Amino acid sequence: VTAIRLQPADHAGVRRNNLSLVLRLLHEGPGQSRASVAAETGLNKATVSSLVAELIDRGLVRELGTVDRRRLGRPATVLELDGRGVASLGIELNVDFVTALATDLGGRTLFQRTRAIDAASRPPKRSLATLVSVAKEAHKEVTSRCTTIVGVTLAIPGLVDASGRTVTIAPNLHWHDINVGDRLAEALGGELAVTVDNDANLGALAEYRVGEFAGTPNLVYIAGQTGVGGGLIVGGRLVRGAAGFAGEVGHMHVVDNGSECGCGRRGCWETLVGLRQLLRDAVPDLAAELESHRDKGPEAKVGPVIERATAKDPVALEGLRQNARWLGIGLATLVNIFNPQVVVLGGFFRDIGPWVLPLAEQTMREYAIAPDAGGCRVVCSSLGFSAAALGGAIFAAERVFDDPTFVPAAGG
Ligand SMILES: [Zn+2]
């Protein structure tokens, strides 16, 4: 909980900030009472009671019953974040799938669906049509179950401009300057707030909020999809850079005259640790065939690699070793620049984790200047392929935590 930000001489603004403060406090941990909220926020008890009453009225908080705290004399009523009537929606459009995921304010999943697409070889309007269809389906489902839909965040594997509406470049989708935010907002009736963000940024946000290493202030998230994306949390904040384009770790140049990358350059890190190279190295006889299944997700494509590695096939094991080595080399650069406490590997890296983690970590330590890579650990994501969509739902829900009055009171 941070200090109350007072808006100049604006009573409604002060009240809104205090509602936000109390709601965030209840979100952070269970077992709070009005008295403990007053003690932690420094607000007086009468104010806290009034704020809690309003949050209950808006369906954002509920009372859980009482605990007897003898020393305080009276039993205290335990408060809990509620928000079951409040939904937020995260959608990820990647090269070979669209995933929609809706949660309520307490993070409970209300809806989740994935549909295969082929965004690499079909024109953008085809993927946009599937996106709209999946988004409408999710929207319809949550509208029937919740009274308030806070907003939608769309995750895209590419550069999204600072307005949060337009995809500047998404190399593996072949998208240039597409205002997908306005199109999606319009398709959903024009009333919902739609934000577009980079997929790995949202994956990093999900890891930071609800992943196994949630709350780790210096966390790097690397997602292996068709491309390789990065999301950087430094000092507890997502690094966006001047124009919103930070975190493009997949396009770090690592070798001269390397393979051609989706971005048109050669020798990007993505060309060495990405799925395409892994398939060519680990299952060379199947690579072309697997790559031609454009509507199959990375999870399905990496399956044969896992099968053969499990059977101790030497070619598969050597391919994974190459991947681990290059993974460690790139991670060492990230460690030298950001000194993270943890690197979380998502997407298909999670599936190959058991084979690549030890060597990747060893190589990272070898090439990082700090002793023991500054204490950095490399782990696999516990959130899986829906991390970016989940991060999108979490990002959209922020609007209510910033301003709880966004959700109407029961009386209207
Ligand atoms: Zn590149």
Short mmCIF file of C-alpha atoms and ligand atoms in Angstrom, two decimals:
data_model
loop_
_atom_site.label_atom_id
_atom_site.label_comp_id
_atom_site.label_asym_id
_atom_site.label_seq_id
_atom_site.Cartn_x
_atom_site.Cartn_y
_atom_site.Cartn_z
CA VAL A 1 0.00 0.00 0.00
CA THR A 2 1.39 3.36 -1.01
CA ALA A 3 0.65 6.77 0.41
CA ILE A 4 -2.61 8.50 -0.47
CA ARG A 5 -2.20 10.77 -3.45
CA LEU A 6 -4.29 13.85 -2.75
CA GLN A 7 -5.82 15.61 -5.70
CA PRO A 8 -5.97 19.36 -5.19
CA ALA A 9 -8.97 20.43 -3.09
CA ASP A 10 -11.26 17.80 -4.56
CA HIS A 11 -13.34 15.96 -2.03
CA ALA A 12 -14.60 13.34 -4.51
CA GLY A 13 -11.01 12.77 -5.64
CA VAL A 14 -9.80 12.25 -2.07
CA ARG A 15 -12.65 9.83 -1.42
CA ARG A 16 -11.86 7.92 -4.64
CA ASN A 17 -8.21 7.63 -3.67
CA ASN A 18 -9.12 6.34 -0.22
CA LEU A 19 -11.55 3.79 -1.67
CA SER A 20 -8.74 2.66 -3.97
CA LEU A 21 -6.32 2.44 -1.05
CA VAL A 22 -8.68 0.26 1.00
CA LEU A 23 -9.58 -1.97 -1.96
CA ARG A 24 -5.90 -2.57 -2.81
CA LEU A 25 -5.13 -3.38 0.81
CA LEU A 26 -7.88 -6.01 0.89
CA HIS A 27 -6.62 -7.38 -2.43
CA GLU A 28 -3.10 -7.80 -1.06
CA GLY A 29 -3.97 -10.18 1.71
CA PRO A 30 -6.76 -11.83 3.64
CA GLY A 31 -7.72 -11.38 7.26
CA GLN A 32 -8.17 -7.61 7.40
CA SER A 33 -10.78 -5.96 9.61
CA ARG A 34 -11.94 -2.33 9.71
CA ALA A 35 -9.60 -1.76 12.65
CA SER A 36 -6.55 -3.24 10.87
CA VAL A 37 -7.35 -1.27 7.71
CA ALA A 38 -7.48 1.91 9.82
CA ALA A 39 -4.18 1.00 11.46
CA GLU A 40 -2.43 0.26 8.14
CA THR A 41 -3.75 3.23 6.20
CA GLY A 42 -3.68 5.81 8.96
CA LEU A 43 -7.27 6.75 8.18
CA ASN A 44 -9.60 7.18 11.15
CA LYS A 45 -12.04 4.39 12.00
CA ALA A 46 -15.18 6.32 11.10
CA THR A 47 -13.76 7.07 7.63
CA VAL A 48 -12.76 3.43 7.15
CA SER A 49 -16.26 2.26 8.14
CA SER A 50 -17.81 4.61 5.62
CA LEU A 51 -15.37 3.57 2.87
CA VAL A 52 -15.96 -0.13 3.57
CA ALA A 53 -19.74 0.41 3.52
CA GLU A 54 -19.43 1.98 0.07
CA LEU A 55 -17.20 -0.83 -1.23
CA ILE A 56 -19.71 -3.39 0.07
CA ASP A 57 -22.50 -1.46 -1.62
CA ARG A 58 -20.59 -1.59 -4.90
CA GLY A 59 -20.16 -5.38 -4.53
CA LEU A 60 -16.38 -5.07 -4.25
CA VAL A 61 -15.96 -6.18 -0.64
CA ARG A 62 -17.85 -8.58 1.59
CA GLU A 63 -17.90 -9.47 5.26
CA LEU A 64 -16.73 -12.95 6.16
CA GLY A 65 -17.92 -13.28 9.77
CA THR A 66 -16.10 -12.44 12.94
CA VAL A 67 -12.95 -13.44 14.77
CA ASP A 68 -12.73 -13.03 18.50
CA ARG A 69 -9.86 -10.76 19.39
CA ARG A 70 -10.16 -10.71 23.14
CA ARG A 71 -7.59 -8.06 23.76
CA LEU A 72 -9.51 -5.62 21.62
CA GLY A 73 -12.65 -6.32 23.60
CA ARG A 74 -15.00 -6.77 20.66
CA PRO A 75 -14.96 -9.42 17.93
CA ALA A 76 -13.77 -7.98 14.59
CA THR A 77 -15.55 -8.62 11.29
CA VAL A 78 -13.17 -10.00 8.68
CA LEU A 79 -13.32 -8.32 5.26
CA GLU A 80 -12.62 -9.87 1.91
CA LEU A 81 -12.30 -8.66 -1.66
CA ASP A 82 -15.44 -9.70 -3.52
CA GLY A 83 -16.03 -8.36 -7.05
CA ARG A 84 -17.81 -11.44 -8.34
CA GLY A 85 -20.06 -9.25 -10.46
CA VAL A 86 -17.09 -7.45 -12.03
CA ALA A 87 -15.34 -9.00 -15.02
CA SER A 88 -12.26 -8.08 -17.00
CA LEU A 89 -11.15 -9.63 -20.23
CA GLY A 90 -7.73 -10.51 -21.61
CA ILE A 91 -7.27 -11.72 -25.17
CA GLU A 92 -4.08 -12.89 -26.81
CA LEU A 93 -3.70 -13.01 -30.56
CA ASN A 94 -0.53 -14.86 -31.48
CA VAL A 95 0.76 -16.43 -34.69
CA ASP A 96 -1.23 -19.64 -34.37
CA PHE A 97 -3.92 -19.05 -31.75
CA VAL A 98 -6.36 -16.63 -30.20
CA THR A 99 -7.05 -17.09 -26.47
CA ALA A 100 -9.72 -15.22 -24.55
CA LEU A 101 -9.75 -15.32 -20.77
CA ALA A 102 -12.11 -13.52 -18.41
CA THR A 103 -11.74 -13.26 -14.67
CA ASP A 104 -13.72 -11.57 -11.96
CA LEU A 105 -12.08 -9.01 -9.70
CA GLY A 106 -10.92 -11.69 -7.28
CA GLY A 107 -9.05 -13.42 -10.12
CA ARG A 108 -11.47 -16.34 -10.51
CA THR A 109 -11.63 -17.56 -14.10
CA LEU A 110 -15.04 -16.99 -15.70
CA PHE A 111 -14.29 -17.96 -19.26
CA GLN A 112 -11.39 -19.35 -21.25
CA ARG A 113 -11.25 -20.40 -24.88
CA THR A 114 -8.53 -20.90 -27.47
CA ARG A 115 -9.02 -21.07 -31.22
CA ALA A 116 -6.38 -21.97 -33.81
CA ILE A 117 -5.50 -19.40 -36.47
CA ASP A 118 -2.83 -19.01 -39.11
CA ALA A 119 -1.80 -15.39 -38.83
CA ALA A 120 1.56 -15.94 -40.53
CA SER A 121 0.26 -16.79 -43.98
CA ARG A 122 -3.29 -15.39 -44.04
CA PRO A 123 -4.06 -11.70 -44.52
CA PRO A 124 -4.54 -9.70 -41.28
CA LYS A 125 -8.27 -9.37 -41.84
CA ARG A 126 -8.72 -13.14 -41.45
CA SER A 127 -7.04 -13.19 -38.02
CA LEU A 128 -8.91 -10.01 -37.08
CA ALA A 129 -12.20 -11.72 -37.93
CA THR A 130 -11.36 -14.68 -35.63
CA LEU A 131 -10.23 -12.27 -32.94
CA VAL A 132 -13.53 -10.40 -33.09
CA SER A 133 -15.52 -13.62 -33.03
CA VAL A 134 -13.68 -15.00 -29.96
CA ALA A 135 -13.91 -11.61 -28.22
CA LYS A 136 -17.66 -11.40 -28.84
CA GLU A 137 -18.17 -14.90 -27.51
CA ALA A 138 -16.24 -14.08 -24.32
CA HIS A 139 -18.05 -10.77 -23.97
CA LYS A 140 -21.45 -12.42 -24.32
CA GLU A 141 -20.57 -15.05 -21.72
CA VAL A 142 -19.37 -12.56 -19.09
CA THR A 143 -22.24 -10.16 -19.77
CA SER A 144 -24.65 -12.92 -18.81
CA ARG A 145 -22.81 -13.55 -15.54
CA CYS A 146 -21.48 -10.17 -14.42
CA THR A 147 -23.01 -6.73 -14.00
CA THR A 148 -19.89 -4.73 -14.85
CA ILE A 149 -17.31 -5.39 -17.56
CA VAL A 150 -14.30 -3.28 -16.76
CA GLY A 151 -12.45 -3.50 -20.04
CA VAL A 152 -10.44 -5.57 -22.48
CA THR A 153 -6.68 -5.87 -22.95
CA LEU A 154 -5.42 -7.38 -26.18
CA ALA A 155 -1.98 -9.03 -26.18
CA ILE A 156 -0.04 -8.96 -29.47
CA PRO A 157 3.45 -10.33 -30.27
CA GLY A 158 4.88 -7.07 -31.53
CA LEU A 159 5.51 -3.41 -30.91
CA VAL A 160 2.46 -1.54 -29.68
CA ASP A 161 2.62 2.24 -29.71
CA ALA A 162 2.30 4.29 -26.53
CA SER A 163 -1.38 5.04 -27.20
CA GLY A 164 -2.14 1.37 -26.54
CA ARG A 165 -4.25 1.13 -29.69
CA THR A 166 -2.01 0.56 -32.67
CA VAL A 167 0.36 -2.29 -33.49
CA THR A 168 3.38 -0.61 -35.08
CA ILE A 169 5.15 -3.81 -36.16
CA ALA A 170 4.36 -7.45 -35.40
CA PRO A 171 6.97 -9.26 -37.54
CA ASN A 172 5.64 -12.80 -37.17
CA LEU A 173 2.07 -11.64 -37.92
CA HIS A 174 3.26 -9.44 -40.83
CA TRP A 175 1.29 -6.55 -39.31
CA HIS A 176 2.30 -2.93 -39.82
CA ASP A 177 0.45 0.03 -38.33
CA ILE A 178 -2.84 -1.68 -37.61
CA ASN A 179 -5.17 0.11 -35.22
CA VAL A 180 -6.54 -3.12 -33.79
CA GLY A 181 -7.67 -1.38 -30.58
CA ASP A 182 -10.30 0.75 -32.32
CA ARG A 183 -11.48 -2.17 -34.45
CA LEU A 184 -11.98 -4.42 -31.45
CA ALA A 185 -13.67 -1.68 -29.42
CA GLU A 186 -16.06 -1.01 -32.29
CA ALA A 187 -16.84 -4.71 -32.74
CA LEU A 188 -17.72 -4.96 -29.04
CA GLY A 189 -20.26 -2.15 -29.27
CA GLY A 190 -18.02 0.87 -28.80
CA GLU A 191 -18.58 1.23 -25.04
CA LEU A 192 -15.79 -0.91 -23.61
CA ALA A 193 -12.30 0.34 -22.88
CA VAL A 194 -9.89 -1.62 -25.11
CA THR A 195 -6.12 -1.46 -24.62
CA VAL A 196 -3.50 -3.20 -26.75
CA ASP A 197 -0.19 -4.28 -25.24
CA ASN A 198 2.79 -6.48 -26.02
CA ASP A 199 2.19 -10.16 -25.16
CA ALA A 200 5.37 -10.62 -23.14
CA ASN A 201 4.72 -7.40 -21.18
CA LEU A 202 1.37 -8.82 -20.12
CA GLY A 203 2.94 -12.23 -19.40
CA ALA A 204 5.47 -10.46 -17.15
CA LEU A 205 2.64 -8.62 -15.41
CA ALA A 206 0.79 -11.90 -14.78
CA GLU A 207 3.97 -13.48 -13.38
CA TYR A 208 4.58 -10.43 -11.19
CA ARG A 209 1.05 -10.48 -9.80
CA VAL A 210 -0.03 -14.11 -9.56
CA GLY A 211 2.85 -16.33 -10.71
CA GLU A 212 4.97 -18.48 -8.46
CA PHE A 213 7.45 -15.60 -8.00
CA ALA A 214 4.78 -12.91 -7.61
CA GLY A 215 6.03 -9.76 -5.96
CA THR A 216 9.67 -10.29 -7.02
CA PRO A 217 10.59 -6.69 -7.86
CA ASN A 218 13.26 -7.52 -10.46
CA LEU A 219 11.87 -10.18 -12.75
CA VAL A 220 12.50 -10.96 -16.40
CA TYR A 221 9.89 -12.93 -18.29
CA ILE A 222 10.82 -14.64 -21.57
CA ALA A 223 8.07 -16.17 -23.69
CA GLY A 224 8.82 -18.72 -26.39
CA GLN A 225 6.05 -18.60 -28.95
CA THR A 226 6.78 -18.51 -32.69
CA GLY A 227 8.93 -15.54 -31.77
CA VAL A 228 10.68 -14.87 -28.49
CA GLY A 229 9.38 -11.95 -26.43
CA GLY A 230 10.50 -10.38 -23.21
CA GLY A 231 8.83 -8.48 -20.39
CA LEU A 232 11.00 -6.69 -17.86
CA ILE A 233 9.95 -5.80 -14.32
CA VAL A 234 12.53 -3.53 -12.70
CA GLY A 235 12.02 -2.16 -9.19
CA GLY A 236 8.45 -3.46 -9.24
CA ARG A 237 7.53 -1.65 -12.47
CA LEU A 238 7.15 -2.84 -16.03
CA VAL A 239 9.83 -1.25 -18.23
CA ARG A 240 8.15 0.25 -21.31
CA GLY A 241 10.81 2.61 -22.63
CA ALA A 242 10.37 5.97 -24.34
CA ALA A 243 7.89 4.89 -27.02
CA GLY A 244 6.57 1.70 -25.43
CA PHE A 245 8.90 -0.60 -27.37
CA ALA A 246 11.19 -1.93 -24.60
CA GLY A 247 11.69 -5.64 -23.99
CA GLU A 248 12.31 -6.85 -27.55
CA VAL A 249 14.89 -9.34 -26.33
CA GLY A 250 14.20 -11.77 -29.19
CA HIS A 251 15.87 -9.35 -31.60
CA MET A 252 19.14 -8.93 -29.70
CA HIS A 253 21.79 -9.49 -32.35
CA VAL A 254 23.91 -12.45 -31.26
CA VAL A 255 25.64 -13.83 -34.38
CA ASP A 256 26.79 -12.36 -37.69
CA ASN A 257 25.38 -13.91 -40.85
CA GLY A 258 22.97 -16.05 -38.86
CA SER A 259 19.57 -17.32 -39.99
CA GLU A 260 16.98 -14.86 -41.18
CA CYS A 261 14.62 -13.61 -38.49
CA GLY A 262 10.93 -12.77 -38.78
CA CYS A 263 11.98 -9.12 -38.47
CA GLY A 264 14.03 -9.36 -41.69
CA ARG A 265 17.43 -9.12 -39.98
CA ARG A 266 19.88 -11.96 -39.46
CA GLY A 267 21.31 -13.51 -36.32
CA CYS A 268 18.69 -12.34 -33.81
CA TRP A 269 18.56 -14.33 -30.54
CA GLU A 270 15.11 -15.58 -31.61
CA THR A 271 16.65 -17.38 -34.61
CA LEU A 272 18.81 -19.43 -32.21
CA VAL A 273 16.49 -20.14 -29.28
CA GLY A 274 13.13 -19.92 -31.06
CA LEU A 275 10.94 -22.87 -31.93
CA ARG A 276 11.89 -23.04 -35.62
CA GLN A 277 15.58 -23.63 -34.90
CA LEU A 278 14.79 -26.07 -32.11
CA LEU A 279 12.71 -28.20 -34.48
CA ARG A 280 15.44 -28.09 -37.15
CA ASP A 281 18.10 -29.17 -34.65
CA ALA A 282 16.15 -31.62 -32.50
CA VAL A 283 13.77 -33.29 -34.97
CA PRO A 284 15.34 -32.49 -38.40
CA ASP A 285 13.31 -35.15 -40.23
CA LEU A 286 10.02 -33.67 -38.97
CA ALA A 287 10.86 -29.95 -38.92
CA ALA A 288 9.49 -29.03 -42.36
CA GLU A 289 6.29 -30.96 -41.81
CA LEU A 290 5.75 -29.47 -38.32
CA GLU A 291 6.42 -25.97 -39.61
CA SER A 292 3.85 -26.43 -42.36
CA HIS A 293 1.15 -26.99 -39.73
CA ARG A 294 0.67 -23.29 -39.40
CA ASP A 295 -2.46 -23.56 -37.33
CA LYS A 296 -0.83 -25.74 -34.68
CA GLY A 297 0.40 -23.94 -31.58
CA PRO A 298 3.96 -24.12 -30.23
CA GLU A 299 2.77 -26.52 -27.54
CA ALA A 300 1.77 -29.11 -30.17
CA LYS A 301 4.84 -28.50 -32.34
CA VAL A 302 7.28 -29.04 -29.51
CA GLY A 303 5.57 -32.35 -28.60
CA PRO A 304 7.77 -34.59 -30.83
CA VAL A 305 10.92 -32.97 -29.38
CA ILE A 306 9.77 -33.90 -25.86
CA GLU A 307 8.85 -37.43 -26.96
CA ARG A 308 12.23 -38.10 -28.51
CA ALA A 309 14.15 -36.46 -25.69
CA THR A 310 12.25 -38.63 -23.22
CA ALA A 311 13.32 -41.66 -25.28
CA LYS A 312 16.91 -40.32 -25.07
CA ASP A 313 17.21 -39.80 -28.83
CA PRO A 314 20.75 -38.34 -29.24
CA VAL A 315 19.77 -35.87 -32.01
CA ALA A 316 16.90 -34.47 -29.93
CA LEU A 317 19.13 -34.19 -26.86
CA GLU A 318 21.84 -32.40 -28.86
CA GLY A 319 19.23 -29.98 -30.28
CA LEU A 320 18.04 -29.19 -26.77
CA ARG A 321 21.64 -28.74 -25.64
CA GLN A 322 22.21 -26.17 -28.41
CA ASN A 323 19.02 -24.38 -27.39
CA ALA A 324 20.06 -24.35 -23.72
CA ARG A 325 23.50 -22.97 -24.57
CA TRP A 326 22.15 -20.07 -26.65
CA LEU A 327 19.43 -19.46 -24.08
CA GLY A 328 22.10 -19.07 -21.39
CA ILE A 329 24.20 -16.74 -23.59
CA GLY A 330 21.23 -14.39 -24.12
CA LEU A 331 20.21 -14.56 -20.49
CA ALA A 332 23.73 -13.55 -19.44
CA THR A 333 23.31 -10.30 -21.41
CA LEU A 334 19.97 -9.65 -19.69
CA VAL A 335 21.57 -10.40 -16.32
CA ASN A 336 24.43 -7.99 -17.05
CA ILE A 337 21.96 -5.21 -17.87
CA PHE A 338 19.08 -5.79 -15.44
CA ASN A 339 20.43 -7.95 -12.57
CA PRO A 340 17.10 -9.74 -12.07
CA GLN A 341 16.36 -11.97 -9.09
CA VAL A 342 14.56 -14.40 -11.33
CA VAL A 343 14.10 -15.17 -15.02
CA VAL A 344 10.76 -16.86 -15.68
CA LEU A 345 10.55 -18.89 -18.88
CA GLY A 346 7.11 -19.14 -20.47
CA GLY A 347 5.58 -20.51 -23.66
CA PHE A 348 7.31 -23.58 -25.11
CA PHE A 349 10.41 -22.98 -22.95
CA ARG A 350 8.29 -24.27 -20.12
CA ASP A 351 7.84 -27.61 -21.93
CA ILE A 352 11.54 -28.08 -22.64
CA GLY A 353 12.54 -26.72 -19.21
CA PRO A 354 13.56 -30.06 -17.69
CA TRP A 355 16.14 -30.52 -20.49
CA VAL A 356 17.42 -26.96 -20.88
CA LEU A 357 17.31 -25.31 -17.44
CA PRO A 358 20.54 -26.71 -15.90
CA LEU A 359 22.75 -25.95 -18.91
CA ALA A 360 21.06 -22.58 -19.60
CA GLU A 361 21.67 -21.53 -16.00
CA GLN A 362 25.27 -22.77 -16.05
CA THR A 363 25.98 -20.91 -19.32
CA MET A 364 24.32 -17.76 -17.97
CA ARG A 365 26.65 -17.84 -14.93
CA GLU A 366 29.64 -18.41 -17.19
CA TYR A 367 28.92 -15.31 -19.34
CA ALA A 368 27.51 -12.94 -16.73
CA ILE A 369 30.09 -10.71 -15.07
CA ALA A 370 28.49 -10.72 -11.61
CA PRO A 371 29.51 -13.62 -9.37
CA ASP A 372 26.85 -16.33 -9.49
CA ALA A 373 24.96 -14.20 -12.08
CA GLY A 374 24.03 -11.80 -9.29
CA GLY A 375 22.00 -14.54 -7.62
CA CYS A 376 19.65 -14.86 -10.59
CA ARG A 377 17.55 -18.02 -10.77
CA VAL A 378 16.03 -19.41 -13.96
CA VAL A 379 12.63 -21.06 -13.54
CA CYS A 380 9.71 -22.21 -15.64
CA SER A 381 6.41 -20.38 -15.61
CA SER A 382 3.55 -21.92 -13.68
CA LEU A 383 1.03 -19.99 -15.80
CA GLY A 384 1.54 -21.68 -19.15
CA PHE A 385 0.33 -20.53 -22.54
CA SER A 386 -2.47 -18.36 -21.17
CA ALA A 387 -0.09 -16.05 -19.22
CA ALA A 388 -0.48 -13.10 -21.62
CA ALA A 389 -4.30 -13.34 -21.70
CA LEU A 390 -4.32 -13.57 -17.90
CA GLY A 391 -2.01 -10.55 -17.70
CA GLY A 392 -4.46 -8.74 -19.99
CA ALA A 393 -7.36 -9.44 -17.64
CA ILE A 394 -5.26 -8.31 -14.66
CA PHE A 395 -4.26 -5.12 -16.51
CA ALA A 396 -7.88 -4.30 -17.39
CA ALA A 397 -8.97 -4.86 -13.76
CA GLU A 398 -6.53 -2.15 -12.64
CA ARG A 399 -9.13 0.41 -13.64
CA VAL A 400 -11.36 -0.67 -10.74
CA PHE A 401 -8.48 -0.76 -8.26
CA ASP A 402 -7.55 2.76 -9.37
CA ASP A 403 -11.13 3.99 -9.15
CA PRO A 404 -13.64 1.71 -7.36
CA THR A 405 -16.46 4.15 -8.18
CA PHE A 406 -16.25 2.80 -11.74
CA VAL A 407 -18.47 -0.03 -10.48
CA PRO A 408 -21.99 1.25 -9.81
CA ALA A 409 -23.53 0.89 -6.34
CA ALA A 410 -26.34 -1.57 -5.77
CA GLY A 411 -28.89 1.23 -5.44
CA GLY A 412 -27.83 2.68 -8.81
ZN ZN B 1 14.78 -10.25 -35.38
#
